[in-house]
Short mmCIF file of C-alpha atoms in Angstrom, two decimals:
data_model
loop_
_atom_site.label_atom_id
_atom_site.label_comp_id
_atom_site.label_asym_id
_atom_site.label_seq_id
_atom_site.Cartn_x
_atom_site.Cartn_y
_atom_site.Cartn_z
CA MET A 1 78.37 80.69 89.31
CA ARG A 2 75.88 80.73 92.19
CA ASP A 3 76.93 77.15 93.00
CA SER A 4 80.54 78.30 93.09
CA LEU A 5 79.64 81.04 95.54
CA LEU A 6 77.70 78.55 97.63
CA GLY A 7 80.76 76.34 97.81
CA SER A 8 82.81 79.26 99.10
CA ILE A 9 80.62 80.01 102.08
CA MET A 10 80.51 76.52 103.56
CA THR A 11 83.12 74.25 105.14
CA VAL A 12 83.95 70.57 105.80
CA ALA A 13 87.34 69.94 107.40
CA ILE A 14 89.36 66.85 108.24
CA ALA A 15 92.16 67.43 110.71
CA THR A 16 95.77 66.51 110.36
CA ALA A 17 98.46 67.29 112.86
CA ALA A 18 102.08 68.31 112.55
CA VAL A 19 104.82 69.87 114.65
CA GLY A 20 107.25 73.37 114.96
CA VAL A 21 109.30 76.45 116.81
CA ILE A 22 109.87 80.13 116.74
CA ILE A 23 110.52 83.86 117.42
CA SER A 24 108.85 86.92 118.95
CA VAL A 25 107.33 90.07 117.50
CA SER A 26 108.40 93.68 117.80
CA VAL A 27 105.03 95.21 118.74
CA ALA A 28 103.04 94.98 121.97
CA PRO A 29 101.81 91.39 122.33
CA ILE A 30 98.10 90.77 122.14
CA SER A 31 98.14 88.73 125.32
CA ALA A 32 99.06 91.83 127.30
CA GLN A 33 95.91 93.53 126.04
CA ALA A 34 93.52 90.63 126.62
CA PRO A 35 91.01 90.98 129.46
CA ALA A 36 91.70 89.04 132.66
CA ALA A 37 89.56 85.92 132.39
CA ALA A 38 89.76 82.20 132.90
CA VAL A 39 91.89 80.74 130.10
CA LEU A 40 90.27 77.87 128.21
CA LYS A 41 92.58 74.85 128.09
CA THR A 42 92.77 71.66 126.05
CA PRO A 43 92.66 68.33 127.94
CA TRP A 44 96.49 68.22 127.68
CA GLY A 45 96.89 71.69 129.20
CA GLU A 46 97.54 74.06 126.27
CA PRO A 47 95.50 77.23 125.64
CA ASP A 48 92.48 76.16 123.57
CA LEU A 49 92.16 78.07 120.27
CA GLN A 50 89.94 75.49 118.58
CA GLY A 51 86.83 76.31 116.61
CA ILE A 52 85.63 78.00 113.44
CA TRP A 53 86.48 81.70 113.45
CA THR A 54 85.65 84.67 111.22
CA ASP A 55 85.79 88.45 111.33
CA GLU A 56 82.14 89.49 111.54
CA THR A 57 82.86 93.12 110.72
CA GLU A 58 84.65 94.74 107.80
CA THR A 59 87.65 97.02 108.18
CA PRO A 60 89.81 98.31 105.31
CA LEU A 61 93.39 97.06 105.27
CA GLN A 62 94.70 100.63 104.93
CA ARG A 63 93.21 103.75 106.50
CA PRO A 64 91.36 105.89 103.93
CA ALA A 65 92.71 109.42 103.51
CA LYS A 66 89.40 110.81 104.77
CA TYR A 67 90.16 109.38 108.22
CA ALA A 68 93.89 110.07 108.22
CA ASN A 69 94.06 111.18 111.85
CA GLN A 70 91.50 108.71 113.22
CA GLU A 71 92.29 105.27 114.59
CA PHE A 72 88.61 104.58 115.31
CA PHE A 73 85.35 105.54 113.61
CA THR A 74 82.78 107.53 115.53
CA GLU A 75 79.41 105.86 116.04
CA ALA A 76 77.85 108.35 113.63
CA GLN A 77 80.41 107.50 110.94
CA ARG A 78 79.81 103.76 111.39
CA ALA A 79 76.05 104.26 111.14
CA GLU A 80 76.47 106.26 107.93
CA LEU A 81 78.77 103.65 106.40
CA ASN A 82 76.47 100.78 107.40
CA LYS A 83 73.51 102.53 105.77
CA ALA A 84 75.50 102.90 102.55
CA ARG A 85 76.31 99.18 102.65
CA LEU A 86 72.67 98.24 103.13
CA ASP A 87 71.70 100.44 100.19
CA MET A 88 74.33 98.67 98.08
CA LEU A 89 72.73 95.26 98.60
CA SER A 90 69.88 96.01 96.21
CA ARG A 91 71.99 97.75 93.60
CA ASP A 92 72.85 96.11 90.29
CA ARG A 93 75.31 98.58 88.84
CA ARG A 94 76.17 97.79 85.23
CA SER A 95 77.94 99.52 82.40
CA GLU A 96 76.04 100.44 79.27
CA ARG A 97 74.11 97.35 78.21
CA GLY A 98 75.84 95.27 75.56
CA THR A 99 79.23 96.95 75.84
CA GLU A 100 82.42 94.96 76.41
CA ALA A 101 82.62 96.27 79.97
CA ASP A 102 79.03 95.18 80.61
CA VAL A 103 79.46 91.67 79.19
CA SER A 104 82.72 91.08 81.06
CA GLY A 105 81.23 92.16 84.39
CA ALA A 106 80.53 88.82 86.07
CA TYR A 107 79.38 89.90 89.52
CA ASN A 108 76.73 92.00 91.16
CA THR A 109 76.08 92.46 94.89
CA GLU A 110 74.60 88.96 95.21
CA PHE A 111 78.18 87.68 95.10
CA LEU A 112 79.66 90.10 97.62
CA SER A 113 80.13 89.81 101.37
CA VAL A 114 78.65 92.93 102.93
CA LYS A 115 79.33 93.09 106.66
CA ARG A 116 78.95 95.68 109.39
CA VAL A 117 81.71 98.26 109.60
CA GLY A 118 84.29 97.56 112.28
CA ALA A 119 85.41 99.97 114.99
CA ARG A 120 88.85 100.73 113.59
CA THR A 121 89.58 102.72 110.44
CA SER A 122 92.25 100.24 109.29
CA LEU A 123 93.45 96.72 109.99
CA ILE A 124 96.98 98.11 110.03
CA VAL A 125 97.90 99.22 113.54
CA ALA A 126 101.60 99.91 112.93
CA PRO A 127 102.84 102.22 111.59
CA ALA A 128 100.49 104.70 113.27
CA THR A 129 99.41 106.07 109.88
CA GLY A 130 97.43 102.88 109.26
CA ARG A 131 99.07 102.63 105.83
CA ILE A 132 101.42 100.14 104.18
CA PRO A 133 104.98 101.54 104.41
CA SER A 134 106.72 102.98 101.36
CA LEU A 135 108.29 100.66 98.82
CA THR A 136 112.04 100.36 98.54
CA PRO A 137 113.70 101.64 95.32
CA ALA A 138 114.18 98.03 94.17
CA ALA A 139 110.49 97.22 94.66
CA GLN A 140 109.47 100.39 92.83
CA LYS A 141 111.69 99.40 89.92
CA ILE A 142 110.22 95.90 89.50
CA GLY A 143 106.72 97.32 89.95
CA ALA A 144 107.30 99.84 87.16
CA ALA A 145 108.70 97.13 84.88
CA GLU A 146 105.63 94.94 85.42
CA ARG A 147 103.29 97.89 84.86
CA ASP A 148 105.03 98.87 81.59
CA PHE A 149 104.89 95.29 80.34
CA ARG A 150 101.19 94.99 81.18
CA LEU A 151 100.41 98.27 79.36
CA ALA A 152 102.38 97.09 76.31
CA MET A 153 100.20 93.95 76.15
CA LEU A 154 97.06 96.12 76.35
CA GLN A 155 97.96 98.74 73.73
CA SER A 156 95.91 97.27 70.86
CA THR A 157 92.80 96.52 72.94
CA GLU A 158 89.49 98.28 73.44
CA THR A 159 90.64 98.98 76.98
CA CYS A 160 93.25 101.44 75.72
CA LYS A 161 91.14 102.64 72.81
CA ASN A 162 88.39 103.65 75.24
CA LYS A 163 90.92 105.08 77.70
CA GLU A 164 89.66 102.90 80.52
CA PRO A 165 91.34 103.02 83.94
CA ALA A 166 93.21 99.74 83.34
CA CYS A 167 95.18 101.50 80.57
CA SER A 168 96.06 104.54 82.67
CA GLY A 169 99.58 105.59 81.69
CA GLY A 170 99.44 103.64 78.41
CA LYS A 171 98.39 104.53 74.88
CA TYR A 172 96.32 102.94 72.15
CA ASP A 173 97.95 101.48 69.06
CA PRO A 174 95.97 99.18 66.73
CA LYS A 175 99.08 97.09 66.12
CA PRO A 176 100.13 94.44 68.66
CA SER A 177 103.06 95.48 70.80
CA PRO A 178 106.55 94.50 69.59
CA ARG A 179 107.02 93.17 73.14
CA ARG A 180 104.34 90.57 72.54
CA ALA A 181 106.77 87.62 72.58
CA GLU A 182 108.92 88.84 75.47
CA PRO A 183 108.91 86.95 78.77
CA ALA A 184 107.28 88.79 81.65
CA PRO A 185 109.66 90.65 84.01
CA ARG A 186 109.07 87.94 86.65
CA TYR A 187 106.70 85.04 87.34
CA VAL A 188 103.16 86.05 86.43
CA THR A 189 100.72 86.32 89.35
CA GLY A 190 98.32 88.95 87.98
CA ARG A 191 96.28 89.21 84.81
CA PHE A 192 97.70 90.68 81.61
CA ASN A 193 96.62 90.48 77.98
CA ARG A 194 98.37 87.34 76.77
CA HIS A 195 97.27 83.71 76.90
CA ASP A 196 99.98 81.68 75.18
CA GLY A 197 100.09 79.19 78.05
CA PRO A 198 98.66 78.54 81.52
CA GLU A 199 101.36 80.57 83.25
CA ASP A 200 100.37 83.64 81.25
CA VAL A 201 97.15 83.92 83.26
CA SER A 202 96.67 85.13 86.81
CA LEU A 203 96.87 82.95 89.89
CA ALA A 204 93.15 83.49 90.45
CA GLU A 205 92.29 82.12 87.01
CA ARG A 206 94.39 79.06 87.83
CA CYS A 207 92.56 78.63 91.15
CA LEU A 208 95.80 79.37 92.99
CA THR A 209 94.40 82.14 95.15
CA GLY A 210 94.61 81.99 98.91
CA GLY A 211 97.73 82.37 100.97
CA LEU A 212 99.29 84.07 103.93
CA PRO A 213 98.66 86.51 105.39
CA GLU A 214 94.90 86.11 104.90
CA PHE A 215 92.66 89.09 105.68
CA GLY A 216 89.44 88.12 103.95
CA THR A 217 87.80 88.91 100.63
CA ASN A 218 84.66 90.56 99.31
CA PHE A 219 83.78 87.31 97.55
CA GLY A 220 82.45 84.80 100.06
CA GLY A 221 84.04 86.01 103.26
CA SER A 222 86.83 84.35 105.22
CA PHE A 223 86.73 81.51 107.74
CA ARG A 224 89.41 79.51 109.48
CA ARG A 225 89.06 76.35 111.56
CA ILE A 226 91.74 75.66 114.17
CA VAL A 227 92.31 72.05 115.22
CA GLN A 228 94.75 71.16 118.00
CA THR A 229 96.30 67.84 119.03
CA PRO A 230 99.10 67.15 121.50
CA GLY A 231 102.17 68.41 119.65
CA GLY A 232 100.43 69.77 116.55
CA ILE A 233 98.11 72.50 115.22
CA SER A 234 96.30 72.64 111.87
CA MET A 235 94.38 75.55 110.41
CA PHE A 236 91.84 75.13 107.62
CA TYR A 237 90.87 78.19 105.60
CA ASP A 238 87.73 78.80 103.53
CA VAL A 239 88.04 82.01 101.52
CA GLY A 240 86.77 83.55 98.32
CA GLN A 241 84.77 81.22 96.12
CA GLY A 242 85.74 77.79 97.37
CA GLN A 243 89.47 78.36 97.75
CA GLY A 244 89.84 76.07 100.75
CA TRP A 245 93.33 75.25 101.95
CA GLN A 246 95.17 74.00 105.01
CA ARG A 247 98.37 74.77 106.89
CA ASN A 248 100.14 72.72 109.53
CA ILE A 249 102.07 74.51 112.28
CA VAL A 250 105.15 72.63 113.45
CA MET A 251 105.39 72.78 117.26
CA ASN A 252 108.36 70.55 118.13
CA GLY A 253 111.07 73.22 118.35
CA SER A 254 112.76 72.23 115.10
CA PRO A 255 114.26 74.93 112.84
CA HIS A 256 112.76 76.15 109.58
CA LEU A 257 113.17 74.11 106.42
CA PRO A 258 116.37 74.68 104.39
CA SER A 259 116.21 77.86 102.33
CA ASN A 260 116.08 75.91 99.05
CA ILE A 261 112.72 74.37 100.02
CA ARG A 262 109.90 76.80 99.24
CA GLN A 263 106.18 76.30 99.89
CA TRP A 264 103.02 78.04 98.74
CA TRP A 265 101.92 78.87 102.30
CA GLY A 266 105.41 79.10 103.70
CA ASP A 267 106.90 77.10 106.57
CA SER A 268 105.10 77.73 109.90
CA ARG A 269 106.95 77.09 113.17
CA GLY A 270 105.13 77.84 116.42
CA HIS A 271 105.53 77.99 120.17
CA TRP A 272 103.56 79.24 123.17
CA GLU A 273 104.32 82.51 124.95
CA GLY A 274 101.99 82.33 127.92
CA ASN A 275 98.49 82.02 126.45
CA THR A 276 99.51 83.26 123.01
CA LEU A 277 100.44 81.04 120.07
CA VAL A 278 103.36 82.69 118.26
CA VAL A 279 104.03 81.46 114.72
CA ASP A 280 107.03 82.38 112.58
CA VAL A 281 106.47 81.90 108.83
CA THR A 282 109.22 81.91 106.18
CA ASN A 283 110.24 79.94 103.05
CA PHE A 284 107.52 81.24 100.74
CA SER A 285 107.55 80.30 97.07
CA PRO A 286 108.70 82.97 94.57
CA LYS A 287 105.50 82.13 92.66
CA THR A 288 103.32 83.63 95.40
CA ASP A 289 102.73 87.34 95.82
CA PHE A 290 101.50 89.45 98.73
CA GLN A 291 101.50 93.17 98.00
CA GLY A 292 104.61 92.70 95.87
CA SER A 293 106.47 90.50 98.37
CA ARG A 294 107.40 86.98 97.32
CA GLU A 295 110.06 84.55 98.55
CA ASN A 296 111.47 86.96 101.16
CA LEU A 297 108.16 87.49 102.93
CA HIS A 298 108.46 86.95 106.69
CA LEU A 299 105.49 86.82 109.08
CA VAL A 300 105.26 86.67 112.85
CA GLU A 301 101.72 85.80 113.94
CA ARG A 302 100.18 85.97 117.42
CA TRP A 303 96.92 84.12 118.19
CA THR A 304 95.29 84.78 121.59
CA ARG A 305 91.93 83.54 122.91
CA THR A 306 90.39 86.59 124.60
CA GLY A 307 87.07 85.02 125.61
CA PRO A 308 84.79 82.03 125.03
CA ASP A 309 83.80 83.35 121.59
CA THR A 310 86.59 85.80 120.69
CA LEU A 311 90.08 85.38 119.28
CA ALA A 312 92.64 88.15 118.69
CA TYR A 313 94.99 87.82 115.72
CA GLN A 314 98.04 89.96 115.08
CA VAL A 315 100.66 89.59 112.37
CA THR A 316 103.83 91.56 111.74
CA ILE A 317 104.86 91.58 108.08
CA GLU A 318 108.33 92.29 106.75
CA ASP A 319 110.38 92.06 103.59
CA PRO A 320 113.38 94.41 103.51
CA ALA A 321 113.52 94.07 99.73
CA VAL A 322 109.97 95.46 99.36
CA TRP A 323 109.12 97.81 102.28
CA VAL A 324 111.25 100.33 104.12
CA GLN A 325 109.92 99.02 107.46
CA SER A 326 107.82 96.21 108.88
CA TRP A 327 104.10 96.67 109.48
CA THR A 328 101.47 95.07 111.70
CA VAL A 329 97.83 94.07 111.17
CA ARG A 330 95.32 93.19 113.87
CA GLN A 331 91.95 91.42 113.58
CA GLU A 332 89.32 90.25 116.05
CA PHE A 333 87.58 86.97 115.22
CA ASN A 334 84.26 85.59 116.47
CA ARG A 335 83.63 81.90 117.03
CA GLN A 336 81.01 80.30 114.80
CA SER A 337 78.68 77.53 115.93
CA ASP A 338 80.09 74.07 115.24
CA GLY A 339 76.52 72.79 115.00
CA THR A 340 75.34 75.23 112.32
CA THR A 341 78.50 76.03 110.34
CA VAL A 342 79.80 73.61 107.72
CA LEU A 343 83.03 74.38 105.88
CA CYS A 344 83.35 72.82 102.41
CA PHE A 345 86.69 72.88 100.61
CA LEU A 346 85.57 72.30 97.04
CA ALA A 347 88.20 74.15 94.99
CA VAL A 348 85.78 74.68 92.11
CA CYS A 349 86.78 76.73 89.09
CA TYR A 350 84.37 78.02 86.46
CA ARG A 351 85.88 75.76 83.85
CA ASN A 352 86.19 72.83 86.24
CA GLY A 353 83.00 70.78 86.49
CA SER A 354 84.51 68.01 88.59
CA SER A 355 82.11 68.59 91.48
CA SER A 356 79.05 69.58 89.46
CA ASN A 357 77.27 66.29 90.15
CA MET A 358 77.68 66.76 93.87
CA LYS A 359 76.79 70.41 94.24
CA PRO A 360 73.07 70.58 93.39
CA SER A 361 72.05 67.87 95.85
CA PHE A 362 74.61 68.15 98.65
CA MET A 363 74.91 71.92 98.73
CA ALA A 364 71.21 72.56 98.32
CA SER A 365 70.50 70.20 101.22
CA LEU A 366 72.87 72.19 103.41
CA VAL A 367 71.10 75.44 102.56
CA ALA A 368 67.73 73.86 103.31
CA GLY A 369 68.99 72.24 106.50
CA SER A 370 68.01 68.79 105.24
CA GLY A 371 71.48 67.31 104.72
CA PRO A 372 73.17 64.50 106.65
CA ARG A 373 73.19 66.78 109.72
CA PRO A 374 69.88 68.72 109.57
CA SER A 375 70.99 71.22 112.21
CA ALA A 376 73.97 72.23 110.06
CA LYS A 377 73.12 74.85 107.48
CA ALA A 378 75.51 76.57 105.11
CA ARG A 379 76.33 79.90 106.69
CA SER A 380 76.70 82.86 104.35
CA SER A 381 78.82 85.79 105.39
CA THR A 382 77.19 87.90 102.68
CA ARG A 383 74.31 89.22 104.72
CA ALA A 384 74.77 87.50 108.08
CA ALA A 385 76.14 90.65 109.68
CA PHE A 386 72.88 92.49 109.03
CA ILE A 387 70.49 89.67 109.93
CA ASN A 388 70.74 90.19 113.69
CA PRO A 389 70.27 93.90 114.47
CA ALA A 390 70.94 93.20 118.15
CA LYS A 391 74.62 92.62 117.41
CA PRO A 392 76.80 95.65 118.22
#
């Protein structure tokens, strides 16, 4: 399990290039907010976004109710939250020893990314509430159907018998549910209590996690490497516990793929608006899921280099079948050293030992700095944010 975590916090990437077009976004463009500075350019004259980038602070996706009227934390609030995070690092919170909840608890704080608190109270910048918009009636209906089905599968388990939170709204019955043989309301992406075949288990258990939009995870952090060539851009992601994946952004002005062609990470078509890369993403697979949105998910991303070591990212998210309005997220990324950061896309599952012979020697050498490139050490996002107290 530690080896799996180690795989998730490193990176090795091989670039491929592709091509693509697009559309503009309805909120104020990032480029208008960027400080006036010399724009870094590639040898062929495009704005240079290349490098390994990560968000070195942590900001909740949605604004907590406690800070409902605050867009930014005060310095005192950030200090208080950072102290609580530091205290958490040494905690090993467990349920009563030997109970089912204790045995099934696989992770303690050694496996979590604990970073400094960011300046804003939410990644969501529109709507002004900092919250995901309300669901449409249709989305509420499918959500309720999935919840009822999941509770039916749980009714004869210890989870419901012990009235644990996962069974909230359900009831205990020692007999299996009469719905046991029913198909799920729609393609299964989350966990529920049936394992009659591989598609009964969650995407995470099938190592199918990772997708767009990508805002990071508590397990292993979140890195992306941008590689540009004349006419093409590739982005390589390292998230979670080794879930490395790649997307190619088509830059040749061609239209999106036909609507009957669906892809796990959608179809990305990009163009330049001044110094900002604008990417329109559609054609998602109905087997993916982001906050309840599937094949109708539509993203408009804006990537703007704001300094030698900073990159602003903004994405507007919409699906009229799921939310009553579109919403926008903003992140600020910091460039990581190419000489000391290695990204490894290992795609290792707990029941998949395909890379077990490689991990002890190769990965350990990266941690020790004695691998094929001694200056390159595996960089962990778990505690990196607290290592250098001089960082703001």
